[in-house]
Amino acid sequence: VQEGDVVLDIGASIGPFLYSIKDNNPSKVIAVEPISAYHKTLNKNAKGLPLKLYKNAIGDNDNHEFELEWSCHKENVKSITFNTILKENNLEYIDYLKTDCEGGEYHIFTEEHIKYLKNNVGYIVGEFHLNTKEMTNSFRKVYELLKKENFKFKVDTVTGDDITQILEDNLEEQLI
């Protein structure tokens, strides 16, 4: 993140990423975090940033209400779409997009949004979750979509090992 950047943090949690970029002086920061128990600490960690916080979960539809359980927190939340966030904030360009939204990333990295991500986002870092067979299948689709659209990317394991070439050589075997 550089001075003047527009930053979108989807899955902000208590704000560790936002805290780490405070000295970089971004011009606009939009964060999405559905767990209300995290908001007080998130706001404290983001103090001084030009922050707009969405208290939603990323999804395919706006205002879909559902029960979300994470760690020891359980509450009803509403969804918001990637497109709504873009429109409400006039985001013609995002310098830095960070995603860590426990499966919600699969609502962002889609055919619908891929051209925007390719042409209007400078840098993307994200965590892709493979907790379920459905998520693993979704990751396959995202991986193939990124390749098809000629994204320059790499894939690391949770321990930091670069497995991009291993996936390139045999995606199916690695994700069984």
PDB file of C-alpha atoms in Angstrom:
ATOM      1  CA  VAL A   1       0.000   0.000   0.000  1.00  0.00           C
ATOM      2  CA  GLN A   2       1.366   3.374  -1.053  1.00  0.00           C
ATOM      3  CA  GLU A   3       0.474   6.930  -0.094  1.00  0.00           C
ATOM      4  CA  GLY A   4      -2.790   8.000  -1.698  1.00  0.00           C
ATOM      5  CA  ASP A   5      -3.935   4.453  -2.487  1.00  0.00           C
ATOM      6  CA  VAL A   6      -7.537   3.311  -2.458  1.00  0.00           C
ATOM      7  CA  VAL A   7      -7.741   0.148  -0.335  1.00  0.00           C
ATOM      8  CA  LEU A   8     -10.542  -2.402  -0.075  1.00  0.00           C
ATOM      9  CA  ASP A   9     -10.252  -4.893   2.804  1.00  0.00           C
ATOM     10  CA  ILE A  10     -12.861  -7.637   2.598  1.00  0.00           C
ATOM     11  CA  GLY A  11     -12.796  -9.672   5.786  1.00  0.00           C
ATOM     12  CA  ALA A  12     -11.161  -7.012   7.960  1.00  0.00           C
ATOM     13  CA  SER A  13     -11.531  -8.951  11.229  1.00  0.00           C
ATOM     14  CA  ILE A  14     -10.176  -6.800  14.090  1.00  0.00           C
ATOM     15  CA  GLY A  15      -8.096  -4.727  11.674  1.00  0.00           C
ATOM     16  CA  PRO A  16      -4.521  -6.107  11.712  1.00  0.00           C
ATOM     17  CA  PHE A  17      -4.047  -5.323   8.026  1.00  0.00           C
ATOM     18  CA  LEU A  18      -5.499  -1.831   8.447  1.00  0.00           C
ATOM     19  CA  TYR A  19      -3.226  -1.212  11.419  1.00  0.00           C
ATOM     20  CA  SER A  20      -0.221  -2.249   9.320  1.00  0.00           C
ATOM     21  CA  ILE A  21      -0.965   0.306   6.573  1.00  0.00           C
ATOM     22  CA  LYS A  22      -1.715   3.350   8.751  1.00  0.00           C
ATOM     23  CA  ASP A  23       1.668   4.988   8.130  1.00  0.00           C
ATOM     24  CA  ASN A  24       1.267   4.557   4.360  1.00  0.00           C
ATOM     25  CA  ASN A  25      -1.472   7.223   4.265  1.00  0.00           C
ATOM     26  CA  PRO A  26      -4.004   5.703   1.870  1.00  0.00           C
ATOM     27  CA  SER A  27      -6.590   8.164   0.558  1.00  0.00           C
ATOM     28  CA  LYS A  28      -9.606   5.889   0.999  1.00  0.00           C
ATOM     29  CA  VAL A  29     -10.124   2.678   2.947  1.00  0.00           C
ATOM     30  CA  ILE A  30     -13.224   0.541   2.683  1.00  0.00           C
ATOM     31  CA  ALA A  31     -13.496  -2.436   5.036  1.00  0.00           C
ATOM     32  CA  VAL A  32     -16.062  -5.224   5.139  1.00  0.00           C
ATOM     33  CA  GLU A  33     -16.491  -7.197   8.373  1.00  0.00           C
ATOM     34  CA  PRO A  34     -19.738  -8.868   9.434  1.00  0.00           C
ATOM     35  CA  ILE A  35     -18.831  -9.850  13.019  1.00  0.00           C
ATOM     36  CA  SER A  36     -19.975  -6.934  15.169  1.00  0.00           C
ATOM     37  CA  ALA A  37     -17.890  -8.097  18.149  1.00  0.00           C
ATOM     38  CA  TYR A  38     -14.787  -7.195  16.105  1.00  0.00           C
ATOM     39  CA  HIS A  39     -15.858  -3.647  15.203  1.00  0.00           C
ATOM     40  CA  LYS A  40     -14.652  -1.841  18.337  1.00  0.00           C
ATOM     41  CA  THR A  41     -11.122  -3.234  17.992  1.00  0.00           C
ATOM     42  CA  LEU A  42     -11.203  -2.823  14.216  1.00  0.00           C
ATOM     43  CA  ASN A  43     -12.064   0.868  14.574  1.00  0.00           C
ATOM     44  CA  LYS A  44      -9.320   1.305  17.171  1.00  0.00           C
ATOM     45  CA  ASN A  45      -6.768  -0.371  14.898  1.00  0.00           C
ATOM     46  CA  ALA A  46      -7.899   1.748  11.942  1.00  0.00           C
ATOM     47  CA  LYS A  47      -7.920   5.035  13.867  1.00  0.00           C
ATOM     48  CA  GLY A  48      -6.614   7.825  11.673  1.00  0.00           C
ATOM     49  CA  LEU A  49      -7.472   6.060   8.426  1.00  0.00           C
ATOM     50  CA  PRO A  50     -10.205   7.428   6.137  1.00  0.00           C
ATOM     51  CA  LEU A  51     -12.348   4.366   6.873  1.00  0.00           C
ATOM     52  CA  LYS A  52     -15.780   3.351   5.706  1.00  0.00           C
ATOM     53  CA  LEU A  53     -16.884   0.128   7.396  1.00  0.00           C
ATOM     54  CA  TYR A  54     -19.509  -2.221   6.028  1.00  0.00           C
ATOM     55  CA  LYS A  55     -20.990  -4.458   8.705  1.00  0.00           C
ATOM     56  CA  ASN A  56     -21.911  -7.120   6.174  1.00  0.00           C
ATOM     57  CA  ALA A  57     -20.765 -10.414   4.724  1.00  0.00           C
ATOM     58  CA  ILE A  58     -19.814 -10.473   1.065  1.00  0.00           C
ATOM     59  CA  GLY A  59     -22.327 -12.424  -1.002  1.00  0.00           C
ATOM     60  CA  ASP A  60     -24.165 -12.860  -4.302  1.00  0.00           C
ATOM     61  CA  ASN A  61     -27.143 -10.726  -3.226  1.00  0.00           C
ATOM     62  CA  ASP A  62     -27.677  -7.607  -1.156  1.00  0.00           C
ATOM     63  CA  ASN A  63     -29.552  -7.783   2.146  1.00  0.00           C
ATOM     64  CA  HIS A  64     -29.783 -11.554   2.328  1.00  0.00           C
ATOM     65  CA  GLU A  65     -30.036 -12.207   6.065  1.00  0.00           C
ATOM     66  CA  PHE A  66     -28.464 -15.330   7.510  1.00  0.00           C
ATOM     67  CA  GLU A  67     -26.872 -16.647  10.664  1.00  0.00           C
ATOM     68  CA  LEU A  68     -23.093 -16.476  10.687  1.00  0.00           C
ATOM     69  CA  GLU A  69     -20.988 -18.372  13.162  1.00  0.00           C
ATOM     70  CA  TRP A  70     -17.285 -17.718  13.482  1.00  0.00           C
ATOM     71  CA  SER A  71     -15.076 -18.698  16.379  1.00  0.00           C
ATOM     72  CA  CYS A  72     -17.234 -18.118  19.474  1.00  0.00           C
ATOM     73  CA  HIS A  73     -19.424 -15.511  17.771  1.00  0.00           C
ATOM     74  CA  LYS A  74     -22.847 -16.218  16.323  1.00  0.00           C
ATOM     75  CA  GLU A  75     -25.150 -13.552  14.910  1.00  0.00           C
ATOM     76  CA  ASN A  76     -27.527 -12.654  12.128  1.00  0.00           C
ATOM     77  CA  VAL A  77     -25.856 -10.652   9.375  1.00  0.00           C
ATOM     78  CA  LYS A  78     -26.814  -9.252   6.005  1.00  0.00           C
ATOM     79  CA  SER A  79     -24.937  -9.754   2.783  1.00  0.00           C
ATOM     80  CA  ILE A  80     -23.623  -7.152   0.382  1.00  0.00           C
ATOM     81  CA  THR A  81     -22.346  -7.673  -3.144  1.00  0.00           C
ATOM     82  CA  PHE A  82     -18.984  -6.666  -4.535  1.00  0.00           C
ATOM     83  CA  ASN A  83     -20.837  -4.570  -7.141  1.00  0.00           C
ATOM     84  CA  THR A  84     -22.743  -2.636  -4.469  1.00  0.00           C
ATOM     85  CA  ILE A  85     -19.502  -1.771  -2.681  1.00  0.00           C
ATOM     86  CA  LEU A  86     -17.992  -0.597  -5.975  1.00  0.00           C
ATOM     87  CA  LYS A  87     -21.035   1.527  -6.861  1.00  0.00           C
ATOM     88  CA  GLU A  88     -21.618   3.064  -3.423  1.00  0.00           C
ATOM     89  CA  ASN A  89     -17.986   4.160  -3.225  1.00  0.00           C
ATOM     90  CA  ASN A  90     -17.489   5.141  -6.873  1.00  0.00           C
ATOM     91  CA  LEU A  91     -14.572   2.721  -7.069  1.00  0.00           C
ATOM     92  CA  GLU A  92     -13.356   3.116 -10.612  1.00  0.00           C
ATOM     93  CA  TYR A  93      -9.943   1.880  -9.483  1.00  0.00           C
ATOM     94  CA  ILE A  94      -8.697   0.014  -6.398  1.00  0.00           C
ATOM     95  CA  ASP A  95      -4.986   0.164  -5.754  1.00  0.00           C
ATOM     96  CA  TYR A  96      -4.955  -2.644  -3.201  1.00  0.00           C
ATOM     97  CA  LEU A  97      -7.573  -5.345  -2.647  1.00  0.00           C
ATOM     98  CA  LYS A  98      -7.175  -7.690   0.322  1.00  0.00           C
ATOM     99  CA  THR A  99      -9.556 -10.600   0.814  1.00  0.00           C
ATOM    100  CA  ASP A 100      -9.776 -12.976   3.748  1.00  0.00           C
ATOM    101  CA  CYS A 101     -13.469 -13.648   4.061  1.00  0.00           C
ATOM    102  CA  GLU A 102     -13.847 -17.324   4.883  1.00  0.00           C
ATOM    103  CA  GLY A 103     -15.245 -18.442   1.534  1.00  0.00           C
ATOM    104  CA  GLY A 104     -16.770 -15.101   0.547  1.00  0.00           C
ATOM    105  CA  GLU A 105     -13.869 -14.614  -1.863  1.00  0.00           C
ATOM    106  CA  TYR A 106     -15.670 -16.936  -4.248  1.00  0.00           C
ATOM    107  CA  HIS A 107     -18.370 -14.245  -4.647  1.00  0.00           C
ATOM    108  CA  ILE A 108     -15.690 -11.815  -5.884  1.00  0.00           C
ATOM    109  CA  PHE A 109     -13.483 -13.869  -8.188  1.00  0.00           C
ATOM    110  CA  THR A 110     -16.194 -14.688 -10.716  1.00  0.00           C
ATOM    111  CA  GLU A 111     -16.793 -14.335 -14.456  1.00  0.00           C
ATOM    112  CA  GLU A 112     -18.964 -11.317 -13.624  1.00  0.00           C
ATOM    113  CA  HIS A 113     -16.144  -9.451 -11.874  1.00  0.00           C
ATOM    114  CA  ILE A 114     -13.003 -10.767 -13.566  1.00  0.00           C
ATOM    115  CA  LYS A 115     -12.681  -7.949 -16.120  1.00  0.00           C
ATOM    116  CA  TYR A 116     -13.021  -5.334 -13.385  1.00  0.00           C
ATOM    117  CA  LEU A 117     -10.406  -7.128 -11.263  1.00  0.00           C
ATOM    118  CA  LYS A 118      -8.037  -7.404 -14.229  1.00  0.00           C
ATOM    119  CA  ASN A 119      -8.383  -3.813 -15.438  1.00  0.00           C
ATOM    120  CA  ASN A 120      -9.223  -1.817 -12.317  1.00  0.00           C
ATOM    121  CA  VAL A 121      -7.259  -3.314  -9.447  1.00  0.00           C
ATOM    122  CA  GLY A 122      -3.545  -2.717  -9.057  1.00  0.00           C
ATOM    123  CA  TYR A 123      -2.650  -5.386  -6.526  1.00  0.00           C
ATOM    124  CA  ILE A 124      -4.614  -8.266  -5.017  1.00  0.00           C
ATOM    125  CA  VAL A 125      -3.704 -10.405  -2.048  1.00  0.00           C
ATOM    126  CA  GLY A 126      -6.084 -12.954  -0.663  1.00  0.00           C
ATOM    127  CA  GLU A 127      -6.674 -16.087   1.244  1.00  0.00           C
ATOM    128  CA  PHE A 128      -8.685 -18.770  -0.508  1.00  0.00           C
ATOM    129  CA  HIS A 129     -10.390 -21.267   1.737  1.00  0.00           C
ATOM    130  CA  LEU A 130     -10.562 -24.953   0.868  1.00  0.00           C
ATOM    131  CA  ASN A 131     -12.524 -26.132   3.931  1.00  0.00           C
ATOM    132  CA  THR A 132     -15.183 -27.974   1.937  1.00  0.00           C
ATOM    133  CA  LYS A 133     -15.461 -29.834  -1.355  1.00  0.00           C
ATOM    134  CA  GLU A 134     -17.565 -26.916  -2.658  1.00  0.00           C
ATOM    135  CA  MET A 135     -14.800 -24.429  -1.772  1.00  0.00           C
ATOM    136  CA  THR A 136     -12.168 -26.643  -3.389  1.00  0.00           C
ATOM    137  CA  ASN A 137     -14.247 -26.787  -6.573  1.00  0.00           C
ATOM    138  CA  SER A 138     -14.690 -23.017  -6.432  1.00  0.00           C
ATOM    139  CA  PHE A 139     -10.928 -22.572  -6.064  1.00  0.00           C
ATOM    140  CA  ARG A 140     -10.383 -24.698  -9.184  1.00  0.00           C
ATOM    141  CA  LYS A 141     -12.718 -22.367 -11.090  1.00  0.00           C
ATOM    142  CA  VAL A 142     -10.959 -19.258  -9.773  1.00  0.00           C
ATOM    143  CA  TYR A 143      -7.535 -20.688 -10.612  1.00  0.00           C
ATOM    144  CA  GLU A 144      -8.619 -21.528 -14.163  1.00  0.00           C
ATOM    145  CA  LEU A 145     -10.290 -18.128 -14.566  1.00  0.00           C
ATOM    146  CA  LEU A 146      -7.145 -16.297 -13.466  1.00  0.00           C
ATOM    147  CA  LYS A 147      -5.089 -18.346 -15.914  1.00  0.00           C
ATOM    148  CA  LYS A 148      -7.577 -17.782 -18.746  1.00  0.00           C
ATOM    149  CA  GLU A 149      -7.506 -14.015 -18.151  1.00  0.00           C
ATOM    150  CA  ASN A 150      -3.669 -14.001 -18.008  1.00  0.00           C
ATOM    151  CA  PHE A 151      -3.368 -12.772 -14.447  1.00  0.00           C
ATOM    152  CA  LYS A 152       0.140 -12.786 -13.069  1.00  0.00           C
ATOM    153  CA  PHE A 153      -0.227 -14.594  -9.730  1.00  0.00           C
ATOM    154  CA  LYS A 154       1.308 -17.049  -7.347  1.00  0.00           C
ATOM    155  CA  VAL A 155      -0.173 -19.473  -4.845  1.00  0.00           C
ATOM    156  CA  ASP A 156       1.393 -20.067  -1.453  1.00  0.00           C
ATOM    157  CA  THR A 157       0.443 -22.587   1.204  1.00  0.00           C
ATOM    158  CA  VAL A 158      -0.466 -21.422   4.710  1.00  0.00           C
ATOM    159  CA  THR A 159       3.178 -22.083   5.635  1.00  0.00           C
ATOM    160  CA  GLY A 160       4.424 -19.765   2.887  1.00  0.00           C
ATOM    161  CA  ASP A 161       5.583 -22.385   0.379  1.00  0.00           C
ATOM    162  CA  ASP A 162       5.100 -21.322  -3.247  1.00  0.00           C
ATOM    163  CA  ILE A 163       3.076 -24.081  -4.913  1.00  0.00           C
ATOM    164  CA  THR A 164       2.184 -22.241  -8.120  1.00  0.00           C
ATOM    165  CA  GLN A 165       4.193 -24.579 -10.342  1.00  0.00           C
ATOM    166  CA  ILE A 166       2.918 -27.668  -8.558  1.00  0.00           C
ATOM    167  CA  LEU A 167      -0.662 -26.529  -9.208  1.00  0.00           C
ATOM    168  CA  GLU A 168       0.197 -25.653 -12.789  1.00  0.00           C
ATOM    169  CA  ASP A 169       1.583 -29.147 -13.333  1.00  0.00           C
ATOM    170  CA  ASN A 170      -1.334 -30.973 -11.728  1.00  0.00           C
ATOM    171  CA  LEU A 171      -4.163 -28.944 -10.213  1.00  0.00           C
ATOM    172  CA  GLU A 172      -6.541 -31.884  -9.828  1.00  0.00           C
ATOM    173  CA  GLU A 173      -4.080 -34.076  -7.930  1.00  0.00           C
ATOM    174  CA  GLN A 174      -3.101 -31.295  -5.541  1.00  0.00           C
ATOM    175  CA  LEU A 175      -6.668 -30.393  -4.576  1.00  0.00           C
ATOM    176  CA  ILE A 176      -8.049 -33.872  -3.919  1.00  0.00           C
TER     177      ILE A 176
END
